Coordinates of C-alpha atoms and ligand atoms in Angstrom, one line a residue:
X4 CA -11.4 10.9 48.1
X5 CA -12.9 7.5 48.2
X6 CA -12.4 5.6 44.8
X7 CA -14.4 2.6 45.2
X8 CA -18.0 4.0 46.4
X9 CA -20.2 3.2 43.1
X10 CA -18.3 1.5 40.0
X11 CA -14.5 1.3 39.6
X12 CA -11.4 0.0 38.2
X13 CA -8.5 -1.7 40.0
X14 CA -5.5 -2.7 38.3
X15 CA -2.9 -5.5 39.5
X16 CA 0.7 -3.3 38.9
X17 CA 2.0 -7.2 39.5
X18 CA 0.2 -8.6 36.8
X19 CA 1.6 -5.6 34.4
X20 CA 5.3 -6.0 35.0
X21 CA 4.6 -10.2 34.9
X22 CA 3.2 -10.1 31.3
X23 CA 5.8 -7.5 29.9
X24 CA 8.4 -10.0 31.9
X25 CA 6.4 -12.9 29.5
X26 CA 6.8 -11.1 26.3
X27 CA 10.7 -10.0 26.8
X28 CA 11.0 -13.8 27.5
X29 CA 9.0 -14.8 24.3
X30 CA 10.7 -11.5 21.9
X31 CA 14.2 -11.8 20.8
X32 CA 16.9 -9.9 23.1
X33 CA 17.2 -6.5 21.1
X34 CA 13.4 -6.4 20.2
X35 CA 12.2 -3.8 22.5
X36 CA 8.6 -3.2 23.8
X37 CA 6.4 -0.4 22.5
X38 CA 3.0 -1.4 23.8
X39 CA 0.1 0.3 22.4
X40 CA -1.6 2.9 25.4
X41 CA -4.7 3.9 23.3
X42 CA -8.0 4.3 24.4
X43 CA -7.1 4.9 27.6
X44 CA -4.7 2.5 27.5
X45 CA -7.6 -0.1 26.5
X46 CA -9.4 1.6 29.1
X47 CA -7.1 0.8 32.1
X48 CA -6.3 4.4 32.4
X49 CA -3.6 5.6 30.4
X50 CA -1.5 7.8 32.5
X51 CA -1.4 5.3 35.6
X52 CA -0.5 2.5 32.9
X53 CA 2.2 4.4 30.7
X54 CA 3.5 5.5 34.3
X55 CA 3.9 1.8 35.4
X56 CA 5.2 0.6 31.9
X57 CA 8.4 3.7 32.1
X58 CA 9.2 2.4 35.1
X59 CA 9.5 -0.8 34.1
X60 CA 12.1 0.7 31.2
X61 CA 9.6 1.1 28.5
X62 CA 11.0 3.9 26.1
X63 CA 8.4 4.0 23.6
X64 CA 4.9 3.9 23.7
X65 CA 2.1 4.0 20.8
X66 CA -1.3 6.2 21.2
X67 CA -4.1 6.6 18.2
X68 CA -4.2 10.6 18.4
X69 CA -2.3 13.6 18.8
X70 CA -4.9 14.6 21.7
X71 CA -3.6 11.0 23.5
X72 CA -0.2 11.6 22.9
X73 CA -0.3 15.3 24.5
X74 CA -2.3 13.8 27.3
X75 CA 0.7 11.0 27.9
X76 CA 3.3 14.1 27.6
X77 CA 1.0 15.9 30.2
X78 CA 1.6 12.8 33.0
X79 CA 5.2 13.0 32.4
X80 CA 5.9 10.1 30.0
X81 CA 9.1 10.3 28.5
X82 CA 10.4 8.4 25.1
X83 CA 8.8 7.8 22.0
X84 CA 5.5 8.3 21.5
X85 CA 4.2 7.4 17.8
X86 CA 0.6 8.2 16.8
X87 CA -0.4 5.7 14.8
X88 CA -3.8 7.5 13.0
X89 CA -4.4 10.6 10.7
X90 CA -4.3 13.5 12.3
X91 CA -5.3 17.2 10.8
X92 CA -2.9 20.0 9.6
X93 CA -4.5 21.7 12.9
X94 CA -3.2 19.8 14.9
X95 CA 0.1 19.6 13.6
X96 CA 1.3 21.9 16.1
X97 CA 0.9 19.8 19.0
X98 CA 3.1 17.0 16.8
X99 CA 5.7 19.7 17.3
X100 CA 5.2 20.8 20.8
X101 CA 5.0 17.8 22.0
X102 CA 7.6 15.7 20.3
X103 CA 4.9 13.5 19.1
X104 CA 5.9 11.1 15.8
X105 CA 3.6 11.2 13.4
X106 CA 2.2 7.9 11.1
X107 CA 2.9 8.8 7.1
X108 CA -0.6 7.1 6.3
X109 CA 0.1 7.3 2.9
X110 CA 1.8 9.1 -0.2
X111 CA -0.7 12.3 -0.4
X112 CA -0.3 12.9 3.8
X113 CA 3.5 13.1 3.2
X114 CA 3.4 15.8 0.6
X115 CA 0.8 17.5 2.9
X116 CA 3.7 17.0 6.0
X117 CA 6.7 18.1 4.0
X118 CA 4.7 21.1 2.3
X119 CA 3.3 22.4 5.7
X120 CA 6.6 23.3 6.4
X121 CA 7.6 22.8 9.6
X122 CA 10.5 19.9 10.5
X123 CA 8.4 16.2 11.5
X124 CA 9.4 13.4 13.2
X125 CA 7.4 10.2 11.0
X126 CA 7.0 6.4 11.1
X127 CA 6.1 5.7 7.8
X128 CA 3.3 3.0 7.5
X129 CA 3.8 0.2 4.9
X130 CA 0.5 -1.5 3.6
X131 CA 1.5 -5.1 3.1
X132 CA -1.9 -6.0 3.1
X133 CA -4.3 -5.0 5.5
X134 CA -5.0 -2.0 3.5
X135 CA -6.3 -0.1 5.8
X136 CA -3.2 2.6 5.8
X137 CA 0.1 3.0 4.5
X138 CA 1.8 3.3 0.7
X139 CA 1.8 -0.2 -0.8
X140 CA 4.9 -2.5 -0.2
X141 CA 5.4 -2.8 -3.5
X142 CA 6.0 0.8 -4.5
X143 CA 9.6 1.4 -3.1
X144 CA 9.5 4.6 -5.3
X145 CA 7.4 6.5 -3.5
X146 CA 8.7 5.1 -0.1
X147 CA 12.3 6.3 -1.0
X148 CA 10.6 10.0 -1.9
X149 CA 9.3 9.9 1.3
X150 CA 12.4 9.1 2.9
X151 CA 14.3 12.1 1.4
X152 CA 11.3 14.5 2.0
X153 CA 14.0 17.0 3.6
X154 CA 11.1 18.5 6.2
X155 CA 10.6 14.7 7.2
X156 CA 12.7 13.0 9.9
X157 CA 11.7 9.5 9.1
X158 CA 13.0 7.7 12.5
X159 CA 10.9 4.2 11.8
X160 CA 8.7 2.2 9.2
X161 CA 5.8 -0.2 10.1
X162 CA 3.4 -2.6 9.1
X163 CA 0.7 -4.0 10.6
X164 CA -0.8 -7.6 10.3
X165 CA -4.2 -8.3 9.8
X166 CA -4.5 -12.3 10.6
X167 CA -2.1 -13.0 12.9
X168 CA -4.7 -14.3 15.3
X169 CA -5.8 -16.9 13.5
X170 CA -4.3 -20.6 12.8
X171 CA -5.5 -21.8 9.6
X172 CA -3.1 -22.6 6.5
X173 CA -4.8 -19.5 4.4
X174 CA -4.0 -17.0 7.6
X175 CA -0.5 -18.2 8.3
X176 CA 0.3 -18.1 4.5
X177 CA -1.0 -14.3 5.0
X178 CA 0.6 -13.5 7.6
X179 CA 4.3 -14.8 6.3
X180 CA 3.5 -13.2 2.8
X181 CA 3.0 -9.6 4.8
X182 CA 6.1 -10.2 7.1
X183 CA 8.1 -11.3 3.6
X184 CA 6.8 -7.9 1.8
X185 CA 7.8 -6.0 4.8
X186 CA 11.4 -7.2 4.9
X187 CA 11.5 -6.9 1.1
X188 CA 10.9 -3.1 2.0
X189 CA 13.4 -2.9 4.6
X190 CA 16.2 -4.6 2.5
X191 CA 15.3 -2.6 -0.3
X192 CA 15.8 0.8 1.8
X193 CA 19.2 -0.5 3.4
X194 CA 20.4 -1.5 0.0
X195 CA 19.6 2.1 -0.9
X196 CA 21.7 3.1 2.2
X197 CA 19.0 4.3 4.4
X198 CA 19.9 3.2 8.1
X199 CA 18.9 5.2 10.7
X200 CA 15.5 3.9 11.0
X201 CA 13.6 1.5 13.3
X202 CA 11.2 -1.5 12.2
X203 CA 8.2 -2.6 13.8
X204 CA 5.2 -5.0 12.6
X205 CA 3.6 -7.1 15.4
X206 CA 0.8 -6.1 17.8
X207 CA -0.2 -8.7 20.9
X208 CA -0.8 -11.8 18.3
X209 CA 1.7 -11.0 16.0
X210 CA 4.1 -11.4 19.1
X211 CA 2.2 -14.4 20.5
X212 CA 2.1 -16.5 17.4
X213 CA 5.2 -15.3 15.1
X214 CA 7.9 -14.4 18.1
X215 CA 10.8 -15.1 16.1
X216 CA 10.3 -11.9 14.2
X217 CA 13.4 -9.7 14.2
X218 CA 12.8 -6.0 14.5
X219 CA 13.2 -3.1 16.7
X220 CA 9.9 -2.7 18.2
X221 CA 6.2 -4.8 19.1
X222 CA 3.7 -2.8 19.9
X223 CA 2.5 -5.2 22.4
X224 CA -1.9 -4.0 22.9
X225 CA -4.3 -5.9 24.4
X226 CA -2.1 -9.2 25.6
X227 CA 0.2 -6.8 27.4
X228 CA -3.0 -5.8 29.7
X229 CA -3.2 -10.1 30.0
X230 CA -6.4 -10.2 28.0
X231 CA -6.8 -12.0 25.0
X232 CA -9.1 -11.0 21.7
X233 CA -11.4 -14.2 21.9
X234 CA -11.7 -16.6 25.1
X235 CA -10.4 -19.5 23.4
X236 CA -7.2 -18.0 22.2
X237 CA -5.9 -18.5 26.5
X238 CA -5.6 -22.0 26.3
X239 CA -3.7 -22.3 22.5
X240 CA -1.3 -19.4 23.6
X241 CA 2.4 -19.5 24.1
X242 CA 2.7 -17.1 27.2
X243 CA 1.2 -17.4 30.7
X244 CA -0.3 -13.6 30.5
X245 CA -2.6 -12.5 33.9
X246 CA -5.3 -9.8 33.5
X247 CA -4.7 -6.7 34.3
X248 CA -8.0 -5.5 35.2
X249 CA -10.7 -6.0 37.6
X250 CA -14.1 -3.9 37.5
X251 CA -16.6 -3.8 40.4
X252 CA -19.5 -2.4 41.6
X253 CA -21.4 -2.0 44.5
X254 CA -24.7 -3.2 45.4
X255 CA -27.2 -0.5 46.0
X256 CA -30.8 -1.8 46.6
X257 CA -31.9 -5.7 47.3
X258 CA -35.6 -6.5 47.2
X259 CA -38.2 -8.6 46.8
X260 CA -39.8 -9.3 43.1
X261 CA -42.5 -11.8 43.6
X262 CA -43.3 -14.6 41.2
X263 CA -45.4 -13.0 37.9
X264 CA -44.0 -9.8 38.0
X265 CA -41.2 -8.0 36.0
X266 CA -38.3 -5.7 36.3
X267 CA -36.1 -3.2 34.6
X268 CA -37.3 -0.9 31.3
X269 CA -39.9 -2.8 29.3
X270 CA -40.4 -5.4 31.5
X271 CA -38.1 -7.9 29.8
X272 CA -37.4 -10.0 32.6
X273 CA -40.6 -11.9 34.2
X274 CA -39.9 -13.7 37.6
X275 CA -40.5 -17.3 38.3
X276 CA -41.4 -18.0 41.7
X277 CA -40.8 -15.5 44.4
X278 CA -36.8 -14.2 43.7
X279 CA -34.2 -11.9 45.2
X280 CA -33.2 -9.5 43.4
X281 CA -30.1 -6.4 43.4
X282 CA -29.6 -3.4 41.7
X283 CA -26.1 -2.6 41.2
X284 CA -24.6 0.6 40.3
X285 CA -23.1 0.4 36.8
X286 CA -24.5 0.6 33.5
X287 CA -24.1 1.2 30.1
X288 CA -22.7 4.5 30.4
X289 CA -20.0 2.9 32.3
X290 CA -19.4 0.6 29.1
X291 CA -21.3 -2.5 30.5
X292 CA -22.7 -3.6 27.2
X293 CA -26.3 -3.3 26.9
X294 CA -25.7 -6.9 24.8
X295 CA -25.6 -8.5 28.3
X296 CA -29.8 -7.2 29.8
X297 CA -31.1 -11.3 30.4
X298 CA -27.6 -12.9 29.7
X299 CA -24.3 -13.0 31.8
X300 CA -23.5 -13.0 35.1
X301 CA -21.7 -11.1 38.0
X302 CA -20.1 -12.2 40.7
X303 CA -21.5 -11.6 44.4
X304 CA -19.7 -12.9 47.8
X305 CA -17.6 -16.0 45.6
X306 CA -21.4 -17.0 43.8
X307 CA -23.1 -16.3 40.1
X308 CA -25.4 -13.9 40.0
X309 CA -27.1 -13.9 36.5
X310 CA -28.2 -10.5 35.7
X311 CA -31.9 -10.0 34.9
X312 CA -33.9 -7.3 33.0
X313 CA -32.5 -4.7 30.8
X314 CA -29.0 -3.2 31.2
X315 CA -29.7 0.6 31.8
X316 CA -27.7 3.6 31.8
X317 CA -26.2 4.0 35.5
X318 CA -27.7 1.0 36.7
X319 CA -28.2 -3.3 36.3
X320 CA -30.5 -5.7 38.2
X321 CA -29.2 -9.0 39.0
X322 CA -30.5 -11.9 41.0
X323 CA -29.1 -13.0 43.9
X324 CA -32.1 -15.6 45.3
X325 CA -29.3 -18.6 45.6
X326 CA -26.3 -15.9 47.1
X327 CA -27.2 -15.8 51.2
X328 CA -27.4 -12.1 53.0
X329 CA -26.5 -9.8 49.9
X330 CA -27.0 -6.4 51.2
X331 CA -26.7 -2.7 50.5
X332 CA -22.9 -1.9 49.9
X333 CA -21.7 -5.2 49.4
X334 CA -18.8 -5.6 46.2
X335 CA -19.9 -6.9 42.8
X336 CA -17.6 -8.2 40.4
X337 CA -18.4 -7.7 36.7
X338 CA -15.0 -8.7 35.7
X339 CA -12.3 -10.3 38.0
X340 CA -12.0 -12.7 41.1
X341 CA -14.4 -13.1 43.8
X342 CA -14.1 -15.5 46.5
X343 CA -12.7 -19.1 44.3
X344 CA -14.2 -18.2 40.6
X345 CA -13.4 -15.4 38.1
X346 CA -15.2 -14.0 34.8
X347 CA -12.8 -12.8 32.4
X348 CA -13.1 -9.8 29.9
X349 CA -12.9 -12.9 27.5
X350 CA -15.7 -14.1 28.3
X351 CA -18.1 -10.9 28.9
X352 CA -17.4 -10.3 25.6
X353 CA -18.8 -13.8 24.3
X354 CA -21.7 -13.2 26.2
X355 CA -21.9 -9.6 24.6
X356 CA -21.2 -11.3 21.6
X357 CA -18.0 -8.9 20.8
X358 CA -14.1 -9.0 21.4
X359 CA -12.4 -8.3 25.1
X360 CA -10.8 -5.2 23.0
X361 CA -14.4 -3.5 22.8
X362 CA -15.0 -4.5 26.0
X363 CA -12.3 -3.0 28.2
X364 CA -11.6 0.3 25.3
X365 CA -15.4 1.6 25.8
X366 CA -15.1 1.3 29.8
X367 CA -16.2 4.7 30.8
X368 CA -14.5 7.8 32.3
X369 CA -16.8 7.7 35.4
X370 CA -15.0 5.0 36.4
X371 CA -12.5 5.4 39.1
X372 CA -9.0 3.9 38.1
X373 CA -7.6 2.4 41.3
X374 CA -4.2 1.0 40.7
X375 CA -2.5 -1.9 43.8
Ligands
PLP8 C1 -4.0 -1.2 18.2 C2 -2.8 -1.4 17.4 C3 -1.8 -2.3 17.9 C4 -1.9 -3.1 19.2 O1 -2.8 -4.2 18.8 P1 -3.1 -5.4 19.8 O2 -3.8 -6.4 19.0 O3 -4.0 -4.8 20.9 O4 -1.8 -5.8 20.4 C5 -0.6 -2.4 17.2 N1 -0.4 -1.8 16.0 C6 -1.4 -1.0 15.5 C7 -1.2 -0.3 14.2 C8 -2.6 -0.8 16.2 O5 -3.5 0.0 15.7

C-alpha cells in the first residue's frame, strides 16, 4: 500500500538513535534511558518508535495507560513498561497479563492495589511538589506502608519536576528543593533497609538542564523525538538534539482566486490582487491546529507558502502566487525540510500559540507513519 498519497508522517530512524546517543553522552554512565512512548509515542507512532528504541538497547519504556502499555506488549516490546497514570480496578487485569507496572498515585490507590488481591508490580510516585500525584515527600510513614504492602512488588519510586524548563533563580531554587526532598526519601528508605528499588525523576528538561542527577532511570519525552517544549529553549540547550519528525501533505487543487474575493468557511481570507492559491489535503482532524486558519506557513518546492482562509477538517488552503508551477500532487511540508529551509514543531506551535508537545501528541491516526 502506498503511504504517502494524502497526509503522512516520516520519521528519521538516524535522528532517533543520534539524540538517545546525545543524552547517554550528557547522563551519567549507569543512568539508563526510559523514554516516555505515550500518545503514540508523542504522535510519532508508538510501536515503530518503541521498536527502534529496543533495538537501540532500551529496556524500559514509560506509556500513560494500561491500554498503551498492552498495545506496546502487542508489537513485541520487551522490558519495563511503567504506566505512569491511574488506571481502574477493571483494568487491573491487563497490569497482570501484560506485566505492566503500575504508578502508586497515592496512599488510598495502594490500599485499593494491595486489597484487590492479586500480586502488583508498582513505581510508587513521590509528590515533591508538583502535586499533581503521588504521597507527599514528607510522609515517609505512609511510603514505608506502602513498601511492605505484601501484595505490592514495589520495583521503583519517582518524582517528577514541575520547572525544570525554566532558568530563573525561583525555578532552579524549585527544582533543587524537589530533587533534595526526593533524595531525602530515598535515603530515608535505604536507611530503613529497603534496596531493591530503582529511582527516577527527570523527564526531557530535567535531563537537559540538571544532568548530573544520579539515579537509575530518565524518562527522556519530547527532547528524545529532537523537539523542544518552546522554540527558544534550541538555542540555550546543552545537547545538539535533531527532529525526529517530518509531516507532509500533498497538494490537491491549485486555482485561481481573483482579487476581492474570499476563500475557505466564512470567508475569512479576502484576496488582494489576483492570487494563486492550493488546497492541501490535511486538516484539523489530522491535528493541524485550527489556531493556524490566516497565520503560518507551509513549505512548497524549497518556498513559504502562508496559509490563507480557515483551517478545515480534511483540508487547508494556502497561497502559492510567489512559488512557480505548483501543481496537483506536488509535496507540502507542514513540518520539516524542503528544498534549503525547514519549520520546526517549535515553531508551528508559536504560531498556534501552544507547546511542540500539543502539537506532535494530537497528530492524528489517519496519518500514515512512514519510518527511513
Ligand atoms: C510525560 C512525562 C515524562 C516525559 O516528559 P518530557 O518533558 O516530554 O520529557 C516524564 N515523566 C512523566 C511523569 C511524564 O508524565
Amino acid at each position: 500500500m502506498y503511504q504517502k498519497g494524502r497526509a503522512w508522517i516520516e520519521l528519521n530512524m538516524g535522528n532517533l538513535k543520534h539524540n538517545i546517543e546525545e543524552f547517554r553522552r550528557l547522563l551519567p554512565f549507569d543512568c539508563a534511558l526510559m523514554p516516555a512512548v505515550k500518545a503514540n509515542a508523542y504522535g510519532h507512532g508508538a510501536a515503530l518508535v518503541a521498536k527502534a528504541l529496543q533495538e537501540q538497547g532500551i529496556q524500559a519504556f514509560c506509556v500513560a495507560s494500561v491500554a498503551e502499555g498492552v498495545q506496546l506488549r502487542l508489537s513485541g516490546i520487551k522490558g519495563e513498561i511503567l504506566v505512569l497514570g491511574y488506571t481502574h480496578p477493571a483494568e487491573f487485569n491487563d497490569l497482570v497479563a501484560f506485566n505492566l507496572i503500575q504508578t502508586v498515585v497515592d496512599g488510598d490507590y495502594a490500599k485499593q492495589l494491595q486489597n484487590d488481591g492479586r500480586r502488583f508490580t508498582v513505581h510508587v510516585g513521590i509528590d515533591t511538589g508538583m502535586h499533581r500525584l503521588g504521597v507527599r515527600w514528607d510522609h515517609i510513614e505512609q511510603i514505608v506502608e506502602i513498601f511492605q504492602m505484601p501484595n505490592l512488588k514495589v520495583t521503583g519510586l519517582f518524582s517528577h519536576l514541575c520547572v525544570s524548563d525554566g532558568n530563573s533563580v525561583q525555578e532552579r531554587t524549585y527544582t533543587m528543593e524537589q530533587i533534595h526532598h526526593f533524595e531525602y526519601v530515598t535515603e530515608e528508605l535505604h536507611r530503613q533497609g529497603f534496596q531493591n528499588f530503582k529511582c527516577h525523576l527527570q523527564g526531557s528538561y530535567g535531563i537537559l538542564n540538571y544532568s548530573q542527577c544520579c539515579f537509575d532511570y530518565a524518562r527522556a519525552g519530547i527532547a528524545l523525538y529532537g523537539i523542544y517544549s518552546a522554540k527558544n529553549d534550541r538555542t540555550k540547550a546543552s545537547a545538539d538534539l535533531k527532529p525526529v519528525l517530518s509531516l507532509k501533505t500533498r497538494v490537491e487543487s491549485v486555482r485561481m482566486l481573483y482579487h476581492g474575493e474570499g476563500a475557505g468557511y466564512g470567508l475569512t481570507y479576502n484576496a488582494q490582487g489576483n492570487r494563486i492559491i492550493a488546497a492541501l489535503s490535511i486538516g484539523y482532524a489530522d491535528g493541524v491546529p485550527r489556531e493556524l486558519s490566516n497565520c503560518g506557513y507551509v513549505l512548497c518546492n524549497g518556498r513559504m507558502a502562508p496559509v490563507i482562509g480557515r483551517i478545515c477538517m480534511d483540508q487547508m488552503l494556502v497561497d502559492v502566487t510567489d512559488i512557480p508551477q505548483v501543481k496537483a500532487g506536488d509535496e507540502a511540508v507542514l513540518i520539516g525540510k524542503s528544498g534549503d529551509l525547514q519549520i520546526q514543531a517549535e515553531e508551528m506551535a508559536q504560531w498556534a500559540g501552544t507547546i511542540s508537545n500539543e502539537i506532535v501528541s494530537r497528530l492524528g491516526e489517519r496519518l500514515e507513519r512512514v519510518a527511513e
